[in-house]
Tab-separated table of C-alpha atoms in Angstrom:
chain	number	residue	atom	x	y	z
A	1	MET	CA	-6.634	17.716	-11.053
A	2	SER	CA	-3.469	14.701	-9.417
A	3	ILE	CA	-3.698	12.022	-7.335
A	4	HIS	CA	-2.868	11.516	-3.833
A	5	SER	CA	-0.881	7.826	-4.067
A	6	ASP	CA	-2.347	5.893	-1.689
A	7	LEU	CA	-1.250	1.905	-2.687
A	8	ILE	CA	-0.168	0.343	-0.222
A	9	ILE	CA	3.462	-2.192	-0.184
A	10	SER	CA	2.954	-5.534	1.412
A	11	ARG	CA	6.875	-6.973	2.553
A	12	THR	CA	4.644	-10.355	3.257
A	13	ASP	CA	3.601	-10.193	0.154
A	14	GLY	CA	6.620	-13.218	-1.824
A	15	ARG	CA	5.411	-11.305	-5.323
A	16	PRO	CA	7.575	-8.827	-6.759
A	17	MET	CA	6.945	-4.897	-6.146
A	18	TYR	CA	6.709	-4.302	-9.372
A	19	LEU	CA	3.846	-6.745	-9.921
A	20	GLN	CA	1.726	-4.778	-6.457
A	21	ILE	CA	2.407	-1.439	-7.521
A	22	ILE	CA	0.796	-2.445	-11.157
A	23	GLU	CA	-1.781	-4.592	-10.107
A	24	GLN	CA	-3.161	-1.192	-7.366
A	25	ILE	CA	-3.414	0.824	-10.068
A	26	LYS	CA	-5.407	-1.339	-11.626
A	27	GLN	CA	-7.886	-1.148	-9.168
A	28	ARG	CA	-8.337	2.175	-8.228
A	29	ILE	CA	-8.528	2.919	-12.003
A	30	ALA	CA	-11.553	0.104	-12.981
A	31	LEU	CA	-12.720	1.005	-9.775
A	32	GLY	CA	-13.317	4.293	-11.271
A	33	ASP	CA	-10.870	5.988	-8.685
A	34	TRP	CA	-8.298	7.217	-10.774
A	35	PRO	CA	-10.745	8.323	-13.591
A	36	ALA	CA	-9.519	7.753	-17.128
A	37	GLY	CA	-7.088	11.399	-18.053
A	38	SER	CA	-6.632	11.841	-14.751
A	39	GLU	CA	-2.228	12.717	-13.596
A	40	ILE	CA	-1.568	9.489	-11.677
A	41	PRO	CA	2.161	10.224	-9.680
A	42	SER	CA	4.762	10.524	-11.158
A	43	ILE	CA	7.649	7.832	-10.639
A	44	ARG	CA	9.488	9.287	-8.703
A	45	GLN	CA	6.869	10.621	-6.420
A	46	LEU	CA	5.257	7.480	-6.022
A	47	ALA	CA	8.603	5.276	-5.021
A	48	ILE	CA	9.118	8.476	-2.636
A	49	ASP	CA	5.678	8.352	-1.185
A	50	LEU	CA	5.644	4.097	-0.664
A	51	ARG	CA	9.987	4.247	0.206
A	52	ILE	CA	10.394	1.793	-2.631
A	53	SER	CA	12.684	2.405	-5.875
A	54	VAL	CA	12.544	4.529	-8.748
A	55	ILE	CA	13.421	1.660	-11.346
A	56	THR	CA	10.528	-0.129	-9.901
A	57	VAL	CA	8.023	2.435	-9.683
A	58	LYS	CA	9.773	3.228	-13.343
A	59	ARG	CA	9.249	-0.833	-13.409
A	60	ALA	CA	5.699	-1.084	-13.197
A	61	TYR	CA	4.632	2.204	-15.207
A	62	PHE	CA	6.630	0.654	-18.654
A	63	GLU	CA	4.094	-2.725	-18.262
A	64	LEU	CA	1.316	-0.185	-17.884
A	65	GLU	CA	1.332	2.094	-20.125
A	66	HIS	CA	3.101	-0.780	-22.608
A	67	GLU	CA	-0.558	-2.157	-21.614
A	68	GLY	CA	-2.346	1.019	-23.582
A	69	ILE	CA	-3.414	1.024	-19.281
A	70	ILE	CA	-1.153	4.579	-18.916
A	71	VAL	CA	-0.155	6.901	-20.879
A	72	ILE	CA	3.845	8.766	-19.133
A	73	GLN	CA	4.058	11.707	-20.664
A	74	HIS	CA	8.176	12.976	-20.178
A	75	GLY	CA	8.390	15.942	-18.514
A	76	LYS	CA	4.736	15.928	-18.374
A	77	GLY	CA	4.353	13.160	-15.773
A	78	SER	CA	1.946	10.805	-16.017
A	79	PHE	CA	-1.191	10.101	-16.696
A	80	VAL	CA	-4.483	6.996	-16.299
A	81	ALA	CA	-5.565	6.239	-20.719
A	82	THR	CA	-9.179	7.397	-22.236
A	83	ASN	CA	-9.760	4.634	-23.124
A	84	THR	CA	-13.143	3.538	-21.625
A	85	GLN	CA	-13.349	-0.192	-22.636
A	86	LEU	CA	-10.579	-0.220	-20.176
A	87	SER	CA	-12.222	-1.124	-16.713
A	88	ARG	CA	-13.426	-3.754	-18.457
A	89	GLN	CA	-10.451	-5.490	-19.923
A	90	VAL	CA	-8.921	-4.913	-17.105
A	91	TRP	CA	-11.624	-7.402	-14.762
A	92	GLU	CA	-11.536	-9.565	-17.720
A	93	ASP	CA	-7.487	-10.482	-17.570
A	94	GLU	CA	-7.076	-10.922	-13.883
A	95	LEU	CA	-10.161	-13.590	-14.272
A	96	ASN	CA	-8.485	-15.604	-17.069
A	97	SER	CA	-5.127	-15.200	-15.081
A	98	TYR	CA	-7.021	-16.711	-11.292
A	99	LEU	CA	-8.789	-18.511	-14.676
A	100	GLU	CA	-5.850	-20.599	-14.775
A	101	GLN	CA	-4.426	-20.489	-11.744
A	102	VAL	CA	-7.548	-23.572	-10.761
A	103	ALA	CA	-6.627	-25.130	-13.785
A	104	ARG	CA	-3.602	-25.380	-13.007
A	105	LEU	CA	-4.317	-27.125	-9.070
A	106	ALA	CA	-6.825	-28.587	-10.585
A	107	ALA	CA	-4.376	-30.822	-12.634
A	108	LEU	CA	-2.258	-30.775	-9.418
A	109	LEU	CA	-5.125	-32.230	-7.663
A	110	GLY	CA	-5.448	-34.424	-9.841
A	111	LEU	CA	-9.857	-33.570	-10.214
A	112	SER	CA	-11.803	-34.202	-13.161
A	113	ASN	CA	-12.938	-31.139	-15.359
A	114	GLU	CA	-16.792	-32.166	-14.261
A	115	GLN	CA	-15.167	-31.964	-10.658
A	116	LEU	CA	-13.648	-28.522	-11.161
A	117	ILE	CA	-17.258	-27.139	-13.177
A	118	GLN	CA	-19.178	-28.787	-9.670
A	119	ARG	CA	-16.342	-26.655	-7.260
A	120	LEU	CA	-16.821	-23.664	-9.224
A	121	HIS	CA	-20.941	-23.601	-8.906
A	122	ALA	CA	-20.420	-23.787	-5.054
A	123	ALA	CA	-17.722	-21.468	-5.556
A	124	ALA	CA	-21.036	-18.837	-6.879
A	125	SER	CA	-23.595	-19.825	-4.645
A	126	HIS	CA	-21.479	-19.540	-1.817
A	127	LYS	CA	-20.952	-15.679	-3.295
A	128	GLN	CA	-25.164	-15.622	-3.866
A	129	GLU	CA	-25.413	-16.408	-0.875
A	130	LEU	CA	-23.017	-13.452	1.436
A	131	LEU	CA	-24.489	-10.846	-0.533
D	1	MET	CA	26.472	16.535	-16.716
D	2	ASN	CA	27.987	12.314	-15.900
D	3	SER	CA	26.531	9.750	-15.977
D	4	HIS	CA	28.209	8.730	-13.620
D	5	ALA	CA	28.648	10.507	-9.804
D	6	VAL	CA	31.388	8.034	-9.082
D	7	GLU	CA	33.333	5.563	-11.031
D	8	LEU	CA	35.717	2.966	-9.886
D	9	HIS	CA	38.463	1.042	-12.779
D	10	ASN	CA	40.680	-1.044	-11.178
D	11	VAL	CA	40.709	-0.398	-7.994
D	12	GLY	CA	43.342	-2.406	-5.438
D	13	LYS	CA	45.089	-1.671	-2.034
D	14	ASP	CA	47.212	-4.401	-0.388
D	15	TYR	CA	46.736	-5.192	3.491
D	16	LYS	CA	48.213	-6.640	5.543
D	17	TYR	CA	45.851	-9.763	6.190
D	18	PHE	CA	42.797	-8.479	3.748
D	19	ARG	CA	43.274	-7.248	0.211
D	20	LEU	CA	40.514	-4.926	-2.071
D	21	ASN	CA	41.264	-7.102	-5.326
D	22	ASP	CA	41.463	-4.329	-8.387
D	23	ILE	CA	37.210	-3.585	-7.932
D	24	SER	CA	35.359	-1.854	-10.549
D	25	LEU	CA	32.206	0.234	-9.618
D	26	ASN	CA	30.021	2.859	-11.456
D	27	LEU	CA	26.990	4.775	-9.625
D	28	PRO	CA	24.720	6.067	-12.481
D	29	THR	CA	23.722	9.663	-10.948
D	30	GLY	CA	19.910	10.034	-9.399
D	31	SER	CA	20.778	6.447	-8.512
D	32	ILE	CA	20.558	4.458	-4.729
D	33	THR	CA	22.311	2.378	-5.071
D	34	GLY	CA	23.066	-0.443	-1.802
D	35	PHE	CA	26.271	-2.028	-0.942
D	36	ILE	CA	25.927	-5.952	0.597
D	37	GLY	CA	28.566	-8.215	1.692
D	38	VAL	CA	29.255	-9.943	5.486
D	39	ASN	CA	31.535	-7.679	7.722
D	40	GLY	CA	35.053	-7.436	6.844
D	41	ALA	CA	34.037	-8.115	2.847
D	42	GLY	CA	35.731	-4.997	2.350
D	43	LYS	CA	33.106	-2.713	1.663
D	44	SER	CA	34.434	0.457	4.375
D	45	THR	CA	37.773	0.235	2.197
D	46	THR	CA	35.585	0.542	0.087
D	47	ILE	CA	33.841	3.352	0.810
D	48	ARG	CA	36.383	5.009	2.348
D	49	ILE	CA	38.508	4.629	-0.926
D	50	LEU	CA	35.881	6.741	-3.452
D	51	LEU	CA	35.744	9.652	-0.752
D	52	GLY	CA	39.668	10.101	-0.443
D	53	LEU	CA	40.521	9.203	3.423
D	54	VAL	CA	42.331	5.891	2.293
D	55	HIS	CA	44.301	5.740	-0.604
D	56	GLN	CA	44.409	2.455	-3.523
D	57	ASP	CA	47.980	1.143	-4.508
D	58	ARG	CA	46.146	0.740	-8.396
D	59	GLY	CA	42.812	1.873	-10.030
D	60	SER	CA	41.894	5.156	-10.624
D	61	VAL	CA	37.800	6.288	-8.633
D	62	GLN	CA	36.860	9.366	-9.886
D	63	VAL	CA	33.753	10.783	-8.651
D	64	LEU	CA	31.383	13.326	-9.319
D	65	GLY	CA	34.058	14.770	-12.260
D	66	GLN	CA	36.976	14.745	-9.401
D	67	SER	CA	39.554	11.944	-10.000
D	68	MET	CA	39.771	10.753	-6.648
D	69	PRO	CA	42.552	11.381	-4.168
D	70	ASP	CA	44.364	14.298	-6.068
D	71	GLN	CA	41.256	16.430	-5.762
D	72	GLN	CA	39.196	15.467	-2.804
D	73	VAL	CA	39.108	19.221	-1.154
D	74	LEU	CA	37.236	19.897	-4.176
D	75	ALA	CA	34.615	16.158	-4.473
D	76	LYS	CA	34.410	16.641	-0.797
D	77	ARG	CA	32.483	19.857	-0.923
D	78	GLU	CA	29.554	17.829	-2.722
D	79	ILE	CA	29.924	14.714	-0.959
D	80	GLY	CA	27.952	14.082	2.754
D	81	TYR	CA	29.159	11.071	4.323
D	82	VAL	CA	27.724	9.828	7.402
D	83	SER	CA	29.342	6.095	8.989
D	84	GLU	CA	28.547	4.350	12.082
D	85	ASP	CA	31.748	5.676	13.857
D	86	MET	CA	31.254	8.670	13.188
D	87	ARG	CA	32.273	10.680	17.116
D	88	LEU	CA	30.097	13.628	16.758
D	89	TYR	CA	32.122	15.808	20.197
D	90	PRO	CA	30.103	14.344	23.046
D	91	LYS	CA	29.445	18.025	25.620
D	92	ALA	CA	28.567	20.649	22.399
D	93	ASN	CA	24.361	19.769	20.770
D	94	LEU	CA	23.619	19.896	18.262
D	95	ALA	CA	23.087	23.695	16.712
D	96	TRP	CA	26.728	23.808	18.340
D	97	HIS	CA	27.371	20.384	15.365
D	98	MET	CA	25.131	22.979	12.820
D	99	GLN	CA	27.140	25.819	13.464
D	100	PHE	CA	30.146	24.504	13.140
D	101	ILE	CA	29.297	21.779	9.612
D	102	GLN	CA	26.904	25.202	8.081
D	103	ALA	CA	30.817	27.251	8.398
D	104	ILE	CA	32.579	25.288	6.326
D	105	TYR	CA	29.763	24.091	3.597
D	106	PRO	CA	28.808	26.643	2.134
D	107	ASN	CA	25.785	24.886	0.685
D	108	TRP	CA	24.026	24.813	3.817
D	109	ASP	CA	20.223	25.113	3.687
D	110	GLN	CA	19.358	26.248	7.490
D	111	ALA	CA	15.685	25.936	7.062
D	112	TYR	CA	16.217	21.805	5.392
D	113	ALA	CA	18.434	21.303	9.303
D	114	GLU	CA	15.206	22.711	10.384
D	115	GLN	CA	12.415	20.112	9.471
D	116	LEU	CA	14.748	17.548	9.423
D	117	LEU	CA	14.623	18.144	12.996
D	118	LYS	CA	11.589	17.888	13.539
D	119	ARG	CA	11.185	15.180	11.452
D	120	PHE	CA	13.320	13.255	13.359
D	121	ASP	CA	12.009	14.653	16.574
D	122	LEU	CA	15.260	16.254	17.764
D	123	ARG	CA	16.182	19.109	19.905
D	124	ALA	CA	19.052	21.534	18.237
D	125	GLU	CA	19.573	22.259	22.201
D	126	GLN	CA	20.363	18.888	23.901
D	127	LYS	CA	23.765	17.538	24.351
D	128	ILE	CA	25.493	14.942	22.012
D	129	LYS	CA	26.086	12.451	25.478
D	130	GLY	CA	21.889	12.922	26.665
D	131	LEU	CA	21.629	11.110	23.388
D	132	SER	CA	20.020	7.197	22.807
D	133	HIS	CA	21.801	5.381	19.132
D	134	GLY	CA	18.755	6.153	16.969
D	135	GLN	CA	19.584	10.838	17.541
D	136	ARG	CA	23.050	10.306	17.005
D	137	VAL	CA	22.513	8.275	14.418
D	138	LYS	CA	19.671	10.581	12.781
D	139	ALA	CA	21.718	13.477	13.620
D	140	THR	CA	25.122	12.883	11.768
D	141	LEU	CA	22.742	11.749	9.137
D	142	LEU	CA	21.119	15.391	9.508
D	143	LEU	CA	24.526	17.055	9.679
D	144	ALA	CA	25.192	15.134	5.801
D	145	LEU	CA	21.769	16.268	4.206
D	146	ALA	CA	21.224	19.512	5.143
D	147	HIS	CA	24.550	20.907	2.703
D	148	ARG	CA	23.140	19.899	0.427
D	149	PRO	CA	25.132	17.221	-0.788
D	150	LYS	CA	25.519	16.056	-4.421
D	151	LEU	CA	26.878	12.434	-3.649
D	152	LEU	CA	25.443	10.856	-0.471
D	153	VAL	CA	27.716	7.837	1.285
D	154	LEU	CA	26.496	5.633	3.917
D	155	ASP	CA	27.995	3.171	5.676
D	156	GLU	CA	25.455	1.464	8.047
D	157	PRO	CA	22.679	3.866	8.184
D	158	THR	CA	20.091	1.952	9.609
D	159	THR	CA	22.406	-0.558	12.046
D	160	GLY	CA	21.756	-0.962	15.520
D	161	LEU	CA	18.497	1.634	14.635
D	162	ASP	CA	14.767	0.594	15.916
D	163	PRO	CA	11.593	0.351	13.507
D	164	VAL	CA	10.659	3.300	13.640
D	165	ALA	CA	13.598	5.096	13.200
D	166	ARG	CA	14.554	3.454	10.850
D	167	GLN	CA	11.779	3.827	8.698
D	168	GLU	CA	11.848	7.902	9.731
D	169	VAL	CA	16.282	7.333	8.136
D	170	LEU	CA	14.138	5.907	4.979
D	171	ALA	CA	11.994	8.505	4.170
D	172	ALA	CA	14.619	10.753	4.640
D	173	LEU	CA	17.055	9.399	2.378
D	174	MET	CA	14.295	8.521	-0.169
D	175	GLU	CA	13.268	12.533	-0.136
D	176	VAL	CA	17.013	13.101	-1.337
D	177	LEU	CA	15.958	11.416	-4.120
D	178	ALA	CA	13.377	13.440	-5.745
D	179	ASP	CA	16.560	15.670	-7.127
D	180	GLU	CA	17.615	13.778	-10.016
D	181	GLN	CA	20.669	15.358	-9.577
D	182	ARG	CA	21.687	13.269	-6.524
D	183	THR	CA	22.862	10.343	-5.713
D	184	ILE	CA	23.301	7.730	-2.812
D	185	LEU	CA	25.813	4.926	-1.735
D	186	PHE	CA	24.954	2.698	1.460
D	187	SER	CA	26.707	-0.252	2.334
D	188	SER	CA	24.274	-1.909	4.781
D	189	HIS	CA	23.843	-7.010	5.934
D	190	ASN	CA	20.308	-6.337	6.463
D	191	THR	CA	19.172	-6.264	2.900
D	192	LEU	CA	15.203	-5.455	3.633
D	193	ASP	CA	16.520	-1.734	3.722
D	194	VAL	CA	18.640	-2.793	0.435
D	195	GLU	CA	15.835	-4.334	-1.072
D	196	GLN	CA	12.861	-1.594	-0.423
D	197	ILE	CA	14.598	0.981	-1.760
D	198	SER	CA	17.392	0.641	-4.103
D	199	ASP	CA	17.709	1.042	-7.446
D	200	HIS	CA	20.824	-0.269	-7.919
D	201	VAL	CA	22.608	-3.457	-6.055
D	202	ALA	CA	26.333	-4.149	-5.694
D	203	PHE	CA	27.519	-7.903	-3.363
D	204	ILE	CA	31.409	-8.344	-2.561
D	205	ASP	CA	32.463	-11.242	-1.197
D	206	GLN	CA	36.299	-11.587	0.210
D	207	GLY	CA	37.114	-7.824	-0.922
D	208	SER	CA	35.598	-8.750	-4.624
D	209	ILE	CA	32.341	-7.027	-6.369
D	210	ILE	CA	30.882	-9.544	-7.210
D	211	GLU	CA	27.462	-8.846	-8.726
D	212	SER	CA	26.105	-5.197	-10.143
D	213	THR	CA	23.334	-4.637	-11.568
D	214	SER	CA	19.968	-3.765	-11.287
D	215	LYS	CA	17.770	-4.339	-8.434
D	216	GLU	CA	14.521	-5.796	-10.857
D	217	ASP	CA	17.123	-7.707	-12.917
D	218	LEU	CA	18.553	-9.120	-10.580
D	219	LEU	CA	15.346	-9.984	-8.751
D	220	ASP	CA	14.081	-11.129	-12.129
D	221	LEU	CA	16.776	-12.805	-13.578
D	222	TRP	CA	16.885	-14.912	-9.705
D	223	ARG	CA	14.319	-18.262	-9.663
D	224	ARG	CA	13.693	-21.200	-7.553
D	225	LEU	CA	12.168	-23.830	-9.514
D	226	ARG	CA	10.438	-26.661	-7.836
D	227	VAL	CA	10.666	-29.801	-10.356
D	228	ARG	CA	9.996	-33.378	-10.932
D	229	ILE	CA	11.936	-35.273	-11.953
D	230	THR	CA	12.207	-38.891	-13.444
D	231	PRO	CA	14.241	-40.795	-11.420
D	232	GLY	CA	17.342	-41.509	-11.677
D	233	GLN	CA	17.534	-38.053	-13.740
D	234	SER	CA	20.142	-35.718	-12.582
D	235	VAL	CA	19.614	-31.782	-12.953
D	236	SER	CA	23.267	-31.182	-12.443
D	237	GLU	CA	24.351	-30.547	-16.011
D	238	LEU	CA	21.180	-28.793	-17.002
D	239	PRO	CA	23.158	-25.193	-17.605
D	240	HIS	CA	22.442	-22.095	-14.796
D	241	ILE	CA	21.986	-23.694	-11.473
D	242	VAL	CA	23.569	-21.914	-8.977
D	243	GLN	CA	21.988	-24.340	-5.551
D	244	GLN	CA	20.363	-27.994	-5.873
D	245	GLN	CA	18.486	-29.084	-3.525
D	246	GLY	CA	16.717	-32.697	-2.792
D	247	ASN	CA	17.738	-35.737	-4.334
D	248	GLY	CA	14.419	-37.258	-4.436
D	249	GLN	CA	11.607	-36.674	-7.571
D	250	LEU	CA	11.530	-33.880	-6.345
D	251	GLN	CA	13.756	-31.283	-6.481
D	252	SER	CA	14.820	-28.365	-6.073
D	253	PHE	CA	16.914	-25.965	-7.522
D	254	ILE	CA	17.686	-21.869	-8.244
D	255	THR	CA	19.003	-20.035	-11.417
D	256	ASN	CA	20.527	-17.557	-11.560
D	257	ARG	CA	19.073	-16.204	-15.696
D	258	TYR	CA	15.450	-17.240	-15.489
D	259	SER	CA	14.133	-16.729	-19.347
D	260	PRO	CA	10.897	-18.150	-20.576
D	261	ALA	CA	14.054	-20.139	-22.731
D	262	LEU	CA	15.866	-21.792	-19.812
D	263	HIS	CA	12.254	-22.491	-18.811
D	264	GLN	CA	11.693	-24.109	-22.214
D	265	THR	CA	15.102	-26.137	-22.692
D	266	TYR	CA	14.733	-27.643	-18.744
D	267	GLU	CA	11.087	-28.598	-19.555
D	268	GLN	CA	12.615	-30.720	-23.212
D	269	ALA	CA	15.148	-31.883	-20.357
D	270	GLY	CA	12.483	-33.664	-19.337
D	271	LEU	CA	12.187	-31.355	-16.049
D	272	GLU	CA	7.921	-31.280	-15.183
D	273	ILE	CA	8.491	-27.844	-13.654
D	274	GLN	CA	6.065	-27.850	-11.063
D	275	ALA	CA	5.839	-24.250	-9.804
D	276	ILE	CA	8.680	-21.140	-10.208
D	277	GLU	CA	9.290	-18.618	-6.946
D	278	TYR	CA	11.066	-15.281	-6.797
D	279	LEU	CA	13.572	-15.083	-4.536
D	280	THR	CA	13.592	-12.639	-1.206
D	281	LEU	CA	16.892	-9.984	-1.781
D	282	GLU	CA	18.734	-11.430	0.965
D	283	GLU	CA	18.590	-15.726	-0.588
D	284	ILE	CA	20.177	-13.864	-3.787
D	285	PHE	CA	22.693	-12.642	-1.597
D	286	VAL	CA	23.146	-15.983	0.635
D	287	ALA	CA	23.564	-17.720	-2.662
D	288	SER	CA	25.585	-15.934	-4.950
D	289	ILE	CA	28.486	-16.333	-1.567
D	290	GLN	CA	27.747	-19.507	-1.572
D	291	ALA	CA	27.878	-20.031	-4.855
D	292	ARG	CA	31.674	-18.189	-4.957
D	293	ARG	CA	32.722	-19.447	-1.971
D	294	GLU	CA	32.230	-23.192	-3.802
D	295	GLY	CA	34.240	-21.602	-6.818
D	296	LYS	CA	31.273	-21.866	-9.089
D	297	THR	CA	31.308	-19.339	-11.602
D	298	LEU	CA	27.642	-17.214	-12.299
């Protein structure tokens, strides 16, 4: 089965395009839309679909391969790695990167650890109410 | 198979009021290169030299393995060229032009031509004089694409196009690259288009190539850093600073060699780095031109 790409590259997102591709592919894999072992669009095909350069997609795929999330088989195509621990790990990594951001912003605002924890509690209970 | 579709080596050309300063430029086979410069920087002169339309005074030009201008007849069979000032016959219709091009190029692909007609929403029986600017650009692009050139050279292809037509043109260009043996060079001062679809980027200014590199490397190396410095300290002696703004404690500057090592160097010099931002290709282009004109070496 081959997967039709439905990634969206935002022009107003300040981050480089390859980072947007990496994030969106990770999300699709984590959610199971792109199951382990399945074939994903080739580098060239994704570039054509998204109308972005081949080198940008290549860079994203090489980083995903380096992280063990996909496997690039030259001449055969690219596949989602068959690692079942992956989806949890992806979200763990994402959470950690957000937490680093939070810590940085808290330091910028001069919040104490206690104040930061309170704010986190407030955010978590707000999320509960929404559910 | 040659790994470069185009190789310019120390190519120079002197005009009375303009000089092309011995430029060197390689285009890897299968790549798409955005050629960026302000009006009058030398984009069109360079393009005309590599097409054999203008003969260089100095240097060597290899296009698809052929030496230009001597072997231009052989090379031109495999080149598709679209430029702003290309004229179609106003009284003839598009079908007539398609037959004309088909008679010249043995590789003409009629099925592909018809597919492009539909895609570009053009009618073959319509006379050229009745076409809008956007339709004319798409018509010339169709004529260039349908003979399946190995090298496609486009001088300002998206200039003056509406947003929908621009996306149609960009999509058609991307599809050309599905075949890994085909190479595209397109000049533009619209850096957004170049940023979106190109693998390689070349900046030209005042007749000299000032940057020629992979687009990803370029976007990665150039960063804007927002820093806090101790009063009285100056950032001007720090390495690799292209542009600097602000003179209080909060300053921002642009570097063209960002790396974790450089980050450390800055921190050791006493800078408190508060934010690191990516730049758009346009910001990079403008900053490099300004720095060069101020006499800085990048």
